[in-house]
Coordinates of N, CA and C in Angstrom, one line a residue:
M102 N 6.4 6.6 -14.0 CA 6.1 5.6 -14.6 C 5.6 4.3 -14.0
V103 N 4.5 3.9 -13.9 CA 3.3 3.3 -12.8 C 3.6 1.9 -13.5
R104 N 4.0 0.7 -13.3 CA 3.4 -1.0 -13.7 C 3.5 -2.0 -13.2
E105 N 3.2 -2.8 -13.1 CA 3.4 -3.6 -12.8 C 4.5 -4.9 -12.5
G106 N 5.0 -5.1 -11.3 CA 6.1 -5.2 -10.8 C 6.2 -7.2 -10.0
T107 N 7.2 -7.2 -9.9 CA 7.8 -8.2 -9.0 C 8.2 -7.8 -7.3
F108 N 8.0 -9.4 -6.4 CA 7.8 -8.8 -5.1 C 9.4 -8.5 -5.1
E109 N 10.4 -9.2 -6.0 CA 11.4 -8.7 -5.4 C 12.0 -7.5 -5.5
E110 N 11.4 -6.4 -7.2 CA 11.3 -4.9 -7.4 C 10.9 -4.8 -6.4
A111 N 9.2 -5.1 -5.3 CA 9.6 -4.0 -4.7 C 10.2 -4.4 -3.4
L112 N 10.2 -5.6 -2.7 CA 10.4 -5.4 -2.0 C 13.0 -4.5 -2.1
S113 N 13.3 -4.1 -3.4 CA 14.4 -3.5 -2.9 C 13.8 -2.2 -3.6
V114 N 13.1 -1.9 -3.1 CA 12.5 0.0 -2.7 C 12.1 0.0 -1.7
F115 N 11.7 -1.3 -1.1 CA 11.3 -1.4 0.7 C 12.3 -1.0 1.1
D116 N 13.5 -2.1 1.0 CA 14.3 -1.5 2.1 C 15.1 -0.3 1.8
S117 N 15.0 0.8 0.7 CA 15.6 1.8 0.8 C 14.6 3.5 1.1
I118 N 13.5 2.2 2.0 CA 12.8 3.6 2.6 C 13.1 3.4 4.1
P119 N 13.6 4.4 4.8 CA 13.7 4.0 6.2 C 12.6 4.6 7.6
E120 N 11.3 5.3 6.6 CA 9.9 4.5 7.5 C 10.3 3.7 8.0
F121 N 10.7 2.1 6.5 CA 9.9 1.0 6.8 C 11.3 0.4 7.9
E122 N 11.0 -0.6 9.0 CA 11.3 -1.5 9.6 C 11.1 -3.1 9.0
R123 N 11.9 -3.7 8.9 CA 11.7 -5.1 8.5 C 11.2 -6.4 9.7
Y124 N 9.9 -6.2 9.9 CA 8.8 -6.7 10.5 C 8.8 -7.8 10.8
A125 N 9.2 -8.2 9.1 CA 9.2 -9.9 8.9 C 9.9 -10.2 7.9
S126 N 10.3 -11.6 7.4 CA 11.0 -11.9 6.8 C 10.6 -11.5 5.8
E127 N 11.5 -11.7 4.2 CA 11.3 -12.3 3.0 C 10.4 -13.0 3.0
A128 N 10.4 -14.4 3.8 CA 9.4 -15.4 3.3 C 8.2 -15.0 3.8
D129 N 7.9 -14.4 4.9 CA 6.5 -14.4 5.7 C 6.4 -12.8 5.1
M130 N 6.6 -11.8 4.1 CA 6.2 -11.0 3.7 C 5.8 -11.3 2.3
K131 N 6.9 -12.6 1.7 CA 6.5 -12.9 0.3 C 4.4 -13.4 0.7
S132 N 4.6 -14.6 1.4 CA 3.7 -15.7 2.2 C 2.1 -14.8 2.0
K133 N 2.3 -13.2 2.1 CA 0.9 -12.7 2.7 C 0.7 -12.8 0.8
L134 N 1.1 -12.5 -0.5 CA 0.8 -12.6 -1.4 C 0.1 -13.3 -2.6
I135 N -1.3 -13.5 -2.2 CA -2.1 -15.1 -2.5 C -2.3 -14.3 -3.9
K136 N -2.5 -15.6 -4.5 CA -3.9 -15.2 -5.4 C -4.1 -14.2 -6.0
G137 N -4.1 -13.1 -7.0 CA -4.8 -12.0 -7.0 C -4.0 -11.0 -6.2
S138 N -2.9 -11.4 -5.8 CA -2.4 -9.9 -5.6 C -1.9 -8.9 -6.4
L139 N -1.3 -7.8 -6.3 CA -1.5 -6.6 -7.0 C 0.2 -6.7 -6.9
I140 N 1.3 -6.2 -7.8 CA 2.0 -5.6 -6.8 C 2.6 -4.4 -8.2
L141 N 2.6 -3.1 -7.9 CA 3.0 -2.2 -8.5 C 4.2 -1.2 -8.4
I142 N 4.6 -1.4 -9.1 CA 6.0 -0.3 -9.2 C 6.2 0.4 -9.7
T143 N 6.5 2.1 -9.5 CA 7.0 3.3 -10.0 C 8.5 3.3 -10.1
E144 N 9.2 3.9 -11.4 CA 10.2 4.4 -11.8 C 10.2 5.2 -12.5
K145 N 11.4 5.7 -12.6 CA 11.9 7.1 -12.8 C 12.9 7.2 -13.8
A146 N 13.4 7.5 -15.0 CA 14.4 7.1 -16.1 C 15.2 5.4 -15.5
G147 N 14.4 4.4 -15.8 CA 14.9 3.3 -15.2 C 15.6 2.8 -13.7
E148 N 14.8 3.8 -12.9 CA 15.8 3.7 -11.0 C 14.2 3.8 -10.2
L149 N 14.3 2.7 -9.3 CA 12.7 2.5 -9.1 C 12.7 2.5 -7.7
I150 N 11.7 3.8 -7.8 CA 11.5 4.9 -6.8 C 10.3 4.8 -6.3
G151 N 9.8 3.4 -5.9 CA 8.2 3.4 -5.0 C 7.4 2.0 -5.2
F152 N 6.2 2.0 -5.0 CA 6.0 0.1 -5.0 C 4.4 0.7 -4.1
K153 N 4.1 -0.5 -4.5 CA 2.4 -0.6 -3.8 C 1.9 -2.2 -3.8
M154 N 1.8 -2.9 -2.9 CA 1.2 -4.6 -2.7 C 0.3 -4.2 -2.2
G155 N -0.3 -5.0 -2.3 CA -1.7 -5.7 -1.8 C -2.5 -7.1 -2.3
Y156 N -3.3 -7.9 -1.5 CA -3.5 -8.8 -1.4 C -5.1 -8.5 -1.5
P157 N -6.4 -10.2 -2.2 CA -7.5 -9.8 -1.9 C -7.9 -10.7 -0.5
L158 N -9.2 -10.2 -0.3 CA -9.5 -10.4 1.2 C -10.8 -11.6 1.0
N159 N -10.9 -11.3 0.0 CA -12.3 -12.1 -0.6 C -12.6 -11.5 -1.6
D160 N -13.9 -12.4 -2.4 CA -14.2 -12.2 -3.5 C -14.7 -10.2 -3.8
T161 N -14.6 -9.4 -2.9 CA -14.9 -8.4 -3.0 C -14.2 -7.1 -2.7
E162 N -13.3 -7.6 -1.7 CA -12.0 -6.7 -0.8 C -11.1 -6.9 -0.9
F163 N -11.1 -6.2 -1.5 CA -9.0 -6.2 -1.6 C -8.0 -4.7 -0.6
Y164 N -7.0 -5.7 -0.2 CA -6.2 -4.9 1.0 C -4.6 -4.6 0.6
S165 N -4.9 -3.1 0.8 CA -3.8 -2.5 0.1 C -3.1 -2.5 1.2
W166 N -1.7 -3.1 1.2 CA -0.5 -3.8 2.7 C -0.2 -2.2 2.3
L167 N 1.1 -2.1 1.6 CA 2.5 -2.3 1.6 C 3.0 -1.7 1.2
G168 N 2.7 -0.2 0.6 CA 4.0 1.2 -0.1 C 4.0 2.2 0.1
G169 N 4.9 2.5 -1.0 CA 6.2 3.7 -0.2 C 6.6 4.2 -1.1
V170 N 6.9 5.5 -1.4 CA 8.4 6.3 -2.1 C 9.5 6.4 -1.3
V171 N 10.0 6.0 -2.2 CA 12.0 7.0 -1.7 C 12.0 8.1 -1.1
P172 N 12.7 8.5 -0.5 CA 12.3 10.4 0.1 C 12.1 10.7 -1.0
K173 N 13.7 11.0 -1.8 CA 14.4 12.3 -3.3 C 13.0 12.2 -3.6
H174 N 11.9 11.2 -3.7 CA 10.7 11.4 -4.8 C 9.9 11.6 -4.5
R175 N 9.9 12.1 -3.6 CA 8.8 12.3 -2.8 C 7.6 13.3 -3.2
K176 N 6.5 14.2 -2.7 CA 6.1 15.3 -3.4 C 5.8 15.2 -5.0
A177 N 6.0 14.3 -5.6 CA 6.2 14.5 -7.2 C 4.7 13.5 -7.6
S178 N 4.0 13.3 -6.6 CA 2.6 12.6 -7.2 C 2.6 11.1 -7.4
H179 N 4.0 10.3 -7.1 CA 3.7 8.8 -7.9 C 3.6 8.1 -6.6
A180 N 3.0 8.5 -5.6 CA 2.2 7.2 -4.7 C 0.5 8.1 -5.1
Q181 N 0.9 9.1 -5.7 CA -1.2 8.9 -6.3 C -1.8 8.5 -7.1
A182 N 0.2 8.6 -8.3 CA -0.5 7.2 -9.6 C -0.7 6.0 -9.4
M183 N -0.2 5.9 -7.9 CA 0.4 4.1 -8.1 C -1.2 4.1 -7.1
L184 N -1.6 4.9 -6.5 CA -3.2 4.9 -5.9 C -3.8 4.8 -7.0
E185 N -4.2 5.9 -8.2 CA -4.9 5.3 -8.8 C -5.0 4.6 -9.8
E186 N -3.6 4.1 -10.3 CA -3.7 2.6 -11.1 C -4.3 1.6 -10.5
Q187 N -3.8 1.4 -9.1 CA -4.4 0.3 -7.9 C -6.1 0.7 -8.2
E188 N -7.0 1.4 -8.0 CA -8.0 1.7 -8.0 C -8.4 1.3 -9.2
Q189 N -7.6 1.7 -10.6 CA -8.6 0.9 -11.8 C -8.7 -0.3 -11.7
W190 N -7.7 -1.1 -11.3 CA -6.9 -2.2 -11.8 C -8.3 -2.8 -10.8
L191 N -8.8 -2.9 -9.7 CA -9.2 -3.6 -8.8 C -10.7 -3.2 -9.3
R192 N -11.0 -2.0 -9.9 CA -12.4 -2.0 -11.3 C -12.8 -3.0 -11.8
M193 N -11.4 -2.9 -12.4 CA -11.3 -4.1 -13.7 C -11.9 -5.5 -13.5
H194 N -11.2 -5.8 -12.6 CA -11.3 -7.3 -11.7 C -12.8 -7.2 -10.6
D195 N -13.1 -6.0 -10.6 CA -14.6 -6.4 -10.1 C -14.3 -6.2 -8.1
Y196 N -13.7 -5.7 -7.5 CA -13.6 -5.5 -6.4 C -15.1 -4.2 -6.1
K197 N -15.3 -4.1 -4.9 CA -16.1 -3.2 -4.6 C -15.7 -2.3 -3.3
R198 N -15.0 -3.0 -2.6 CA -14.1 -2.6 -1.8 C -12.7 -2.4 -1.1
V199 N -12.0 -1.5 -1.3 CA -10.1 -1.3 -0.9 C -9.6 -1.3 0.7
R200 N -8.9 -1.8 1.5 CA -8.8 -1.4 3.1 C -7.7 -1.2 2.8
V201 N -7.4 -0.2 3.8 CA -5.9 -0.2 4.1 C -5.7 0.6 5.2
K202 N -4.5 0.1 6.0 CA -4.0 0.8 7.0 C -3.1 1.5 7.0
S203 N -3.3 2.4 8.2 CA -2.0 3.3 8.1 C -1.4 3.6 9.2
M204 N -0.3 5.2 9.8 CA -0.1 5.4 10.8 C 0.0 6.9 11.3
N205 N -0.7 7.3 12.1 CA -0.6 8.9 12.4 C 1.1 10.1 11.9
R206 N 2.2 9.2 11.9 CA 4.1 9.5 11.8 C 3.2 9.6 10.0
F207 N 2.7 8.8 9.1 CA 2.7 8.9 7.8 C 1.4 9.7 7.8
S208 N 2.1 11.2 7.6 CA 0.6 12.0 7.3 C -0.2 12.5 6.2
G209 N 1.4 12.0 4.9 CA 1.2 12.5 4.3 C 0.4 11.3 3.4
M210 N 0.6 10.3 4.1 CA -0.4 8.8 3.9 C -1.6 9.3 4.0
L211 N -1.7 9.9 5.3 CA -2.6 10.2 5.7 C -3.5 10.9 4.9
C212 N -3.4 12.3 5.0 CA -3.2 13.4 3.7 C -4.4 12.8 1.8
M213 N -3.2 11.7 2.0 CA -3.7 11.5 0.3 C -4.9 10.4 0.6
L214 N -5.0 9.6 1.3 CA -6.0 8.9 2.0 C -7.5 9.4 1.8
I215 N -7.1 10.4 2.6 CA -8.7 10.9 2.9 C -9.1 11.7 1.3
R216 N -8.0 12.4 1.1 CA -8.4 13.4 -0.2 C -8.4 13.1 -1.6
N217 N -8.8 11.3 -1.1 CA -9.3 10.3 -2.0 C -10.9 9.7 -1.9
G218 N -10.7 10.0 -0.9 CA -12.8 9.1 -0.5 C -12.2 8.5 0.1
Y219 N -10.8 7.9 0.8 CA -10.9 6.8 2.2 C -11.5 7.5 2.8
D220 N -12.0 6.4 3.6 CA -12.9 6.7 4.7 C -12.7 6.3 6.3
I221 N -12.3 6.7 7.1 CA -12.1 6.4 8.8 C -12.9 5.2 9.1
E222 N -12.4 3.5 9.1 CA -13.5 3.2 9.9 C -13.4 2.4 11.4
R223 N -12.4 2.7 12.0 CA -11.6 3.0 12.9 C -10.2 2.8 13.6
V224 N -9.8 2.7 14.8 CA -8.6 2.8 15.3 C -8.5 1.8 16.3
D225 N -7.1 0.8 15.6 CA -6.8 -0.1 15.6 C -5.6 0.9 17.1
E226 N -6.1 0.5 18.5 CA -4.8 0.7 19.5 C -3.8 -0.7 20.1
Y227 N -3.1 0.0 20.5 CA -2.1 -0.9 21.2 C -1.7 -0.6 22.3
A228 N -0.9 -0.9 23.2 CA -0.3 -0.4 24.5 C 0.5 0.6 24.0
H229 N 1.6 0.7 23.1 CA 2.4 2.1 22.8 C 1.8 2.7 21.3
S230 N 1.6 3.9 22.0 CA 0.6 4.8 21.0 C 1.3 4.8 19.4
E231 N 2.8 5.2 19.0 CA 2.9 4.8 17.7 C 2.7 3.7 16.9
L232 N 2.0 2.4 17.8 CA 1.9 1.5 16.9 C 0.3 2.0 16.6
E233 N -0.5 2.3 16.9 CA -1.0 2.7 16.6 C -2.1 2.4 14.7
R234 N -2.9 1.7 14.5 CA -3.2 1.6 13.5 C -4.6 2.3 13.2
I235 N -4.5 3.5 12.3 CA -5.7 4.0 11.7 C -6.7 2.8 10.1
C236 N -7.3 2.5 10.4 CA -8.0 1.6 9.1 C -9.0 2.6 8.2
F237 N -8.7 2.3 6.6 CA -10.0 3.5 6.4 C -10.5 2.3 5.3
V238 N -11.5 2.2 4.9 CA -12.0 2.0 3.4 C -12.6 2.7 2.4
K239 N -12.6 1.8 1.0 CA -13.0 2.8 0.2 C -14.2 2.3 -0.3
T240 N -15.5 2.1 -1.3 CA -16.3 1.9 -1.4 C -15.9 2.1 -3.4
L241 N -15.6 1.6 -4.3 CA -14.9 1.8 -5.4 C -16.2 1.5 -6.8

């Protein structure tokens, strides 16, 4: 089940995803969630198993910032369900485009984005190749 949730719920799932490293403090993460932000939670049998957070870049563009599913619940379409719910919410709120960044090490995410019509806009390169970000955009 996908539903809107709280930052605290999303943070509890975030802490259960081994690929994510806490790169910012809780306060810094929370500060990104400005007015108009969306937090989605996926749960199964009362257990929080996934989250997706994003925020508006302007009146027509939204940034799908951070999300994931705990390892034991992957490959069961939970991330796909959150992506679809987010896009539906964005359309209802008159957003025209959604942006998202990912990395080569998250191949499942890259495949899901491409399969759902997200186009690669650019690659942000850094000194260490494992930090490169692949920037996607989709017109809704």
